Each structure stands twice: as C-alpha cells, then as structure tokens.
Amino acid sequence: MTYDFQIVPRIIFGEGALGELGVQAKKFGEKVLLVIDPAILKAGLHESILKPLQKENLHVSTFSDIEPEPWVEIADEAARMAKEEKVSCVIGVGGGSAMDVAKAASILVTNAGKASDYQGLDLVKKPGLAKIMVPTTAGTGSEVTFTAVLSRKEPKMKAGINSHYLFPEVAILDPSLSVALPPKTTATTGMDALTHAIEAYTSYQASPLSDTVAREGIKLIAANLRTAVRQGKNLDARSNMLLGSLFGGIALANAGVGAVHALAYPLGGSFRIPHGVANGLLLPYVMKFNVKKCVDKYADIGGLLGEKVSGVSPAHLAEKAISEVTKLSEDIAIPRKLSELGIDEKNFPEMADAAMKVSRPLENNPRKVSKEDAISIYRTAY
Ligand SMILES: [Fe+2]
C-alpha cells in the first residue's frame, strides 16, 4: 500500500498566534477580504482580529453576511466583493461556515461561474487567491482541509467543493479566540471534531500517518471536551480542544470521513440541523452499526477514551468505546434522538436517499451501508 498524506504548508498554533495574521497576510499583497462570522463581531472580537492587520497597514474589506449551513449564494456574494476590492488574500475567521465561504470565495475569483458549479470532486480548474484560516471553534478542522461545504435550495441539499486548490496556505489557531464560545456550540462543534477523528481512524483510506493524528485527536477531545463545555474560560481545555480538532481535520483531509457524515448531510440540507448536532447525535448509532467490522480499532478507541484496557477482550472494549461516546454526548447535552429535533419518521426514506448520494464518505465507512441500513439507523436514532 502507498500512502498519500497532505497537510497545509503552515500551521501557527498557540495563545497569541493571532498576532501573526498581518505578517502572514502581507506576504500575499496589500488588500485582504476578511470573511468573518457575525457572532465574532457580536462577541466584540473584531478589534483583536483587525489589530494585526492594521499593524501591517493592510486594506481590509469585511464580509460578514454568514449564516450557519451557508447557502452557495453567500460564497458567490463574498467572491463578488473580493473581485470588486481586488484583494489578494481571503481570510476566514469563525467556525466552518465562515471558513468554508472564505475558501469557496477564493477560488471563485479566479474560476468563472458560481459556487454551485464546483460542488463535487476536482471540478475547480485554477488556483484561487491565497487563503488564511483562523478557526474560532474547535470543530470543523476546515482550516486544514480541501473542502468547502455549502447548502443548495434546489434541490435542497448540502454538498462540498472538494479540490486541492482549497487547501489554505496558512492556518492560524489561537485558543484565546475560542474562550467566548457558548457551551452549546462548544459541545456540538466538539462532537463534530470527535466524529472526524473517529471516522478518519476507521476509514478504508486510513494510513499509519492519518491514524497517528486521528488517535491523538480522539485522546485530546475525549479528555478535554467536558471541561471546555463546563468551564469555557479554561484555556488549557480550549487549547487542547483546538489541537484535537486540528488533528481531526488533518486526519479527515487524508483519510476522509464515514457514514456519520453521510447520514448527517440530509439533516443539515433539509432540516437545517447544525452539522455538529447531527454528527454528535448519530455518532453512537453508526458506531453500533459498524462495530463488528472494526472491533480492533474501536477497542483501541475505548482505551483512548480512558477505558481500562488490561484483561478486557477487544469486543468488550469496542462496546465500551460506544457507551463512552454515548455518555460523553449525554454529559454535554447533545440531543439523543431525532424525534427531539422535530424530524418525522415519514422523512426517513427520503433522508436515506439523500444520504446514499454522499458516496465518498459511504465508501470510506468500515461497513457497507445500504438504503435500508440507513433507514434502520435513522429509526434506531429516532
Ligand atoms: Fe464534520
């Protein structure tokens, strides 16, 4: 087997890393587009983001018309602004939504057409503008992936632009930016990060290289997520979560994700359920479905989640991994049932049809998932 492992060229991590933003952006030119989550502006963090840019005398245009599960048209809008302002670099600040809009906008400046033209694999023809990503949640890992996930109204769905041209040039991770994140968002984005690490670890595309980062991600997230949710100002927990989600992102960029993500897509696309909620809810149910096909790796996950390893059979430890993931999600108040989200059972066949179209994650999944399997997983999760 040969391994192909890609990583963004520069990752700057640590408290105060944000101070590097201006110096890094200036390498690409004098004008930047700042694509920023409005929640960051509301939290009063705008000044601290602008400061390092102003210090380098950069001309900054701000685009903050971002919403959760953003529509393709929002990326088109951001790209229009980048073109009008003739910027040379797009900076994405926020969670996955802001970063994905920024990444998509960067390639839409140099490639004709609309964001919806490029949803799929390797449809982007030319490199885009330089991209610097600054995550403020410990979740999507979008700062180190080649994907931008955007929603469409017709047909109602979510789909990714997947292209190596979307790999950011620089990722700046400063845990002090995530301190203000509310407990609920900390919980849901944290479960997304855990899902990345677990699904990448058990993916058919996993390699010793991606496994190393995935395992480290699982360990860090499991040990720090509860504290980050309960004590938001705990900088150690925030820092470990940000590192854990970075590892999850690197693992997913190389090994892909699995059936949790495929089955979660219709929840976001049709019902606008936040990505982290959908993944966090489905993760234990899909693990139950998968367990027989990946006993050893789930057993290892059991150990990484803090379960006693010696004298315990792999099968037992694998089951423990699932119950520990369930317990973690309960402890941080992730919804446990689809019925709690107001989704009716009658939608399951349609949701399963939509999930079946998310082919790459399904191919990576350790157990083959049929439409009937998908419906039955939704039923168990109901
Ligand atoms: Fe995800």
XYZ file of C-alpha atoms and ligand atoms in Angstrom:
383
model
C 0.000 0.000 0.000
C 1.220 3.511 -0.778
C 0.299 6.463 1.401
C -0.531 9.945 0.258
C -0.522 12.450 3.077
C -1.135 16.169 2.554
C -1.057 18.994 5.012
C -1.353 22.774 4.739
C 2.063 24.427 4.342
C 1.944 26.495 7.523
C 0.199 25.998 10.857
C 0.727 28.595 13.577
C -0.681 27.421 16.893
C -0.847 28.846 20.392
C -2.062 31.664 22.582
C -1.178 34.910 20.804
C -0.859 33.219 17.379
C -3.431 35.705 16.046
C -0.704 38.365 16.259
C 0.876 36.698 13.197
C -2.172 37.306 10.983
C -0.999 40.598 9.472
C 2.547 39.443 8.734
C 1.254 36.304 7.032
C -1.413 38.162 5.027
C 1.055 40.808 3.852
C 3.103 38.112 2.098
C 0.289 37.867 -0.463
C -0.380 41.579 -1.046
C -1.772 44.791 0.419
C -5.528 44.117 0.269
C -7.442 41.395 2.069
C -11.029 40.222 2.318
C -11.973 39.321 5.859
C -14.812 36.774 5.845
C -15.947 36.758 9.419
C -18.744 35.097 11.382
C -21.148 37.812 12.672
C -21.075 36.085 16.082
C -17.398 37.047 16.345
C -18.281 40.677 15.693
C -21.046 40.417 18.315
C -18.621 38.905 20.825
C -16.508 42.057 20.446
C -13.551 40.275 18.872
C -13.478 42.357 15.686
C -10.859 44.748 17.072
C -8.472 41.984 18.040
C -8.767 40.490 14.542
C -8.234 43.863 12.838
C -5.299 44.921 15.019
C -2.614 42.651 13.500
C -3.888 43.560 10.003
C -3.794 47.291 10.684
C -0.329 46.945 12.148
C 0.857 45.867 8.698
C -1.137 48.676 7.023
C -3.312 46.255 5.114
C -6.503 47.423 3.425
C -9.307 45.296 4.875
C -12.770 44.701 3.372
C -15.119 42.869 5.702
C -17.785 40.373 4.641
C -19.918 39.064 7.500
C -23.138 38.022 5.823
C -22.584 34.469 7.080
C -25.200 32.128 8.463
C -24.972 28.554 9.741
C -25.069 25.912 6.980
C -24.413 28.732 4.444
C -26.030 28.796 1.010
C -23.925 28.662 -2.145
C -25.094 32.203 -2.989
C -23.300 33.571 0.080
C -19.977 32.352 -1.330
C -20.863 33.980 -4.666
C -21.510 37.262 -2.829
C -18.204 37.080 -0.935
C -16.374 36.363 -4.206
C -18.027 39.390 -5.836
C -16.717 41.579 -3.018
C -13.219 40.063 -3.314
C -13.220 40.869 -7.044
C -14.541 44.410 -6.600
C -11.995 45.192 -3.922
C -9.196 43.488 -5.895
C -7.908 41.673 -2.834
C -5.021 39.244 -2.985
C -5.897 37.163 0.051
C -9.069 35.869 1.697
C -9.064 35.434 5.463
C -11.751 33.235 7.033
C -12.464 33.815 10.721
C -15.079 31.771 12.544
C -16.403 28.236 12.513
C -16.814 26.012 9.483
C -19.405 28.285 7.868
C -17.176 31.364 7.652
C -14.081 29.385 6.720
C -15.892 27.406 4.006
C -17.382 30.580 2.492
C -13.899 32.150 2.500
C -12.324 29.109 0.856
C -15.038 28.908 -1.800
C -14.820 32.673 -2.490
C -11.069 32.420 -3.038
C -11.451 30.026 -5.987
C -14.490 31.852 -7.411
C -12.339 34.934 -8.013
C -10.137 33.043 -10.465
C -12.618 30.455 -11.798
C -15.659 31.630 -13.778
C -19.181 30.770 -12.729
C -20.877 30.167 -9.393
C -20.080 28.150 -6.286
C -22.730 25.585 -7.247
C -20.787 24.817 -10.456
C -17.925 23.412 -8.421
C -19.703 21.234 -5.863
C -18.218 17.803 -6.408
C -14.722 16.388 -6.673
C -11.878 18.145 -8.528
C -14.071 20.445 -10.615
C -12.013 23.567 -9.813
C -9.674 24.332 -12.723
C -7.362 27.055 -11.412
C -5.745 28.001 -8.083
C -7.617 30.696 -6.164
C -6.448 33.631 -4.093
C -4.314 32.928 -1.038
C -6.323 31.706 1.965
C -5.616 32.163 5.656
C -7.961 30.418 8.074
C -8.483 31.364 11.695
C -10.865 28.936 13.449
C -12.747 30.222 16.477
C -14.444 26.894 17.204
C -12.729 23.584 17.908
C -14.749 21.584 15.428
C -14.706 21.509 11.659
C -10.980 21.379 11.040
C -11.769 23.367 7.890
C -8.528 25.312 8.428
C -6.614 22.247 7.218
C -8.978 20.595 4.734
C -9.577 20.926 0.987
C -13.356 21.065 1.289
C -15.960 23.837 1.473
C -19.445 22.568 2.332
C -22.322 24.734 1.116
C -26.110 24.305 1.037
C -28.347 24.497 -2.035
C -32.011 25.328 -2.183
C -32.884 23.402 -5.385
C -32.618 20.518 -4.795
C -32.416 21.097 -1.050
C -29.051 19.619 -0.130
C -25.566 20.186 1.198
C -22.537 19.427 -0.905
C -18.817 20.055 -0.759
C -16.493 21.749 -3.208
C -13.577 19.333 -2.970
C -10.352 20.462 -4.604
C -6.696 20.655 -3.594
C -6.912 24.344 -4.567
C -8.991 24.802 -1.415
C -6.152 23.860 0.927
C -5.415 27.043 2.899
C -1.890 28.446 2.659
C -1.856 29.294 6.360
C -3.852 28.135 9.399
C -3.646 30.303 12.498
C -5.027 28.668 15.644
C -5.266 30.828 18.736
C -7.143 29.181 21.635
C -7.906 32.546 23.246
C -10.378 33.142 20.376
C -12.490 30.152 21.424
C -12.848 31.184 25.073
C -16.007 33.188 24.343
C -17.713 30.280 22.579
C -21.023 29.399 24.343
C -21.279 25.928 25.988
C -23.785 24.643 23.422
C -21.610 25.492 20.405
C -18.542 24.190 22.228
C -20.375 20.886 22.719
C -21.720 20.465 19.186
C -18.556 21.561 17.383
C -16.502 19.360 19.736
C -18.597 16.329 18.796
C -18.025 17.145 15.120
C -14.275 17.120 15.779
C -14.535 13.793 17.630
C -16.537 12.369 14.714
C -13.796 13.433 12.270
C -11.106 11.731 14.291
C -13.101 8.504 14.840
C -14.351 8.263 11.250
C -10.911 9.011 9.788
C -9.359 6.399 12.098
C -11.763 3.674 10.937
C -11.895 4.783 7.280
C -10.891 2.483 4.432
C -8.472 5.216 3.393
C -6.754 5.363 6.776
C -2.961 5.050 6.795
C -0.396 4.855 9.605
C 0.132 8.602 9.067
C -3.538 9.581 9.368
C -4.018 7.068 12.207
C -1.342 8.780 14.273
C -3.066 12.154 14.128
C -6.567 10.658 14.417
C -5.654 8.767 17.633
C -4.100 11.891 19.130
C -7.236 13.846 18.203
C -9.567 11.317 19.852
C -7.461 11.341 23.029
C -7.321 15.130 23.305
C -11.013 15.684 22.564
C -12.212 12.964 24.927
C -10.060 14.329 27.756
C -10.989 17.987 27.293
C -14.442 18.401 25.794
C -16.401 18.224 29.063
C -14.139 20.802 30.710
C -14.283 23.122 27.681
C -18.101 22.985 27.805
C -18.378 23.484 31.588
C -15.517 25.920 32.101
C -15.341 27.953 28.928
C -12.552 30.151 30.247
C -10.238 27.197 30.924
C -7.531 27.991 28.393
C -5.828 24.600 28.748
C -9.016 22.769 27.824
C -9.667 25.236 24.969
C -6.130 24.813 23.684
C -6.304 21.010 23.823
C -9.677 21.046 22.074
C -8.326 23.288 19.306
C -5.344 20.960 18.885
C -7.654 17.927 18.938
C -9.876 19.392 16.246
C -6.797 20.328 14.202
C -5.679 16.672 14.367
C -9.213 15.588 13.464
C -9.108 17.932 10.452
C -5.704 16.697 9.265
C -6.905 13.092 9.638
C -10.115 13.755 7.712
C -8.287 15.634 4.935
C -6.263 12.474 4.353
C -8.494 9.548 5.312
C -11.942 11.053 4.781
C -14.999 10.650 6.974
C -17.656 7.918 7.036
C -21.324 7.089 7.387
C -21.988 9.505 10.269
C -21.256 12.398 7.934
C -23.213 10.832 5.059
C -26.278 10.306 7.230
C -25.902 13.740 8.822
C -25.866 15.592 5.490
C -29.663 15.397 4.893
C -30.259 16.639 8.454
C -28.337 19.793 7.592
C -29.522 20.079 3.993
C -33.254 19.511 4.510
C -33.818 20.391 8.165
C -31.045 22.966 8.797
C -29.852 20.994 11.835
C -26.356 22.268 12.720
C -23.626 19.929 11.478
C -22.228 19.245 14.956
C -25.657 18.388 16.388
C -26.376 15.969 13.539
C -22.978 14.256 13.838
C -22.985 14.158 17.631
C -26.441 12.622 17.657
C -25.717 9.978 15.003
C -22.163 9.016 16.029
C -23.012 6.338 18.660
C -25.732 4.793 16.481
C -23.422 4.489 13.480
C -20.657 3.112 15.726
C -23.114 0.403 16.847
C -23.818 -0.380 13.209
C -20.082 -0.511 12.357
C -18.665 -2.252 15.410
C -18.422 -5.812 14.054
C -16.315 -4.609 11.127
C -13.753 -2.710 13.184
C -13.528 -4.352 16.589
C -9.798 -3.759 16.998
C -9.866 -0.081 16.139
C -12.957 0.535 18.282
C -11.232 -1.366 21.105
C -8.260 0.957 20.702
C -10.667 3.929 20.787
C -12.035 2.513 24.057
C -8.539 2.793 25.509
C -8.086 6.296 24.100
C -11.362 7.313 25.747
C -9.932 6.241 29.096
C -11.363 2.727 29.451
C -9.338 0.076 31.318
C -7.522 -1.993 28.703
C -5.790 -4.862 30.507
C -7.668 -8.129 30.864
C -10.550 -6.908 28.710
C -11.470 -8.556 25.392
C -11.323 -6.360 22.267
C -15.045 -6.970 21.650
C -15.927 -5.775 25.136
C -13.612 -2.778 24.878
C -15.121 -1.872 21.485
C -18.595 -1.850 23.064
C -17.191 0.279 25.873
C -15.983 2.803 23.290
C -19.558 3.179 22.043
C -21.024 3.572 25.524
C -18.313 6.101 26.411
C -19.096 8.182 23.300
C -22.799 7.995 24.245
C -22.019 9.088 27.784
C -19.826 11.956 26.605
C -22.558 13.272 24.339
C -25.135 12.955 27.136
C -22.838 14.768 29.577
C -22.590 17.742 27.246
C -26.320 17.755 26.400
C -26.176 16.715 22.736
C -29.712 15.726 21.635
C -30.004 11.935 21.723
C -32.986 11.372 19.433
C -34.080 12.594 16.015
C -37.592 12.935 17.463
C -36.223 15.666 19.781
C -35.244 17.635 16.656
C -38.774 17.560 15.304
C -37.958 15.214 12.430
C -40.795 12.911 11.446
C -40.270 9.202 10.719
C -42.014 9.566 7.387
C -38.990 11.532 6.126
C -36.557 8.644 6.658
C -36.781 7.083 3.154
C -36.150 10.461 1.557
C -33.321 11.221 4.003
C -31.789 7.802 3.265
C -31.966 8.513 -0.475
C -30.121 11.787 0.074
C -27.543 10.092 2.332
C -26.887 7.420 -0.314
C -25.736 10.199 -2.657
C -22.938 11.171 -0.242
C -20.866 8.476 -1.874
C -17.280 9.145 -0.792
C -17.878 9.004 2.971
C -20.012 5.893 2.457
C -17.189 4.228 0.535
C -14.799 5.000 3.397
C -17.100 3.538 6.023
C -15.856 0.249 7.518
C -19.252 -1.415 6.890
C -21.206 -1.108 3.667
C -24.395 0.920 4.172
C -27.493 0.190 2.063
C -30.530 2.445 1.847
C -32.360 0.028 4.158
C -29.450 0.181 6.629
C -29.618 3.983 6.563
C -33.354 3.935 7.275
C -32.831 1.471 10.099
C -30.060 3.644 11.642
C -32.387 6.672 11.485
C -35.111 4.538 13.143
C -32.795 3.475 15.967
C -31.827 7.095 16.425
C -35.491 8.139 16.491
Fe -17.783 17.354 10.096
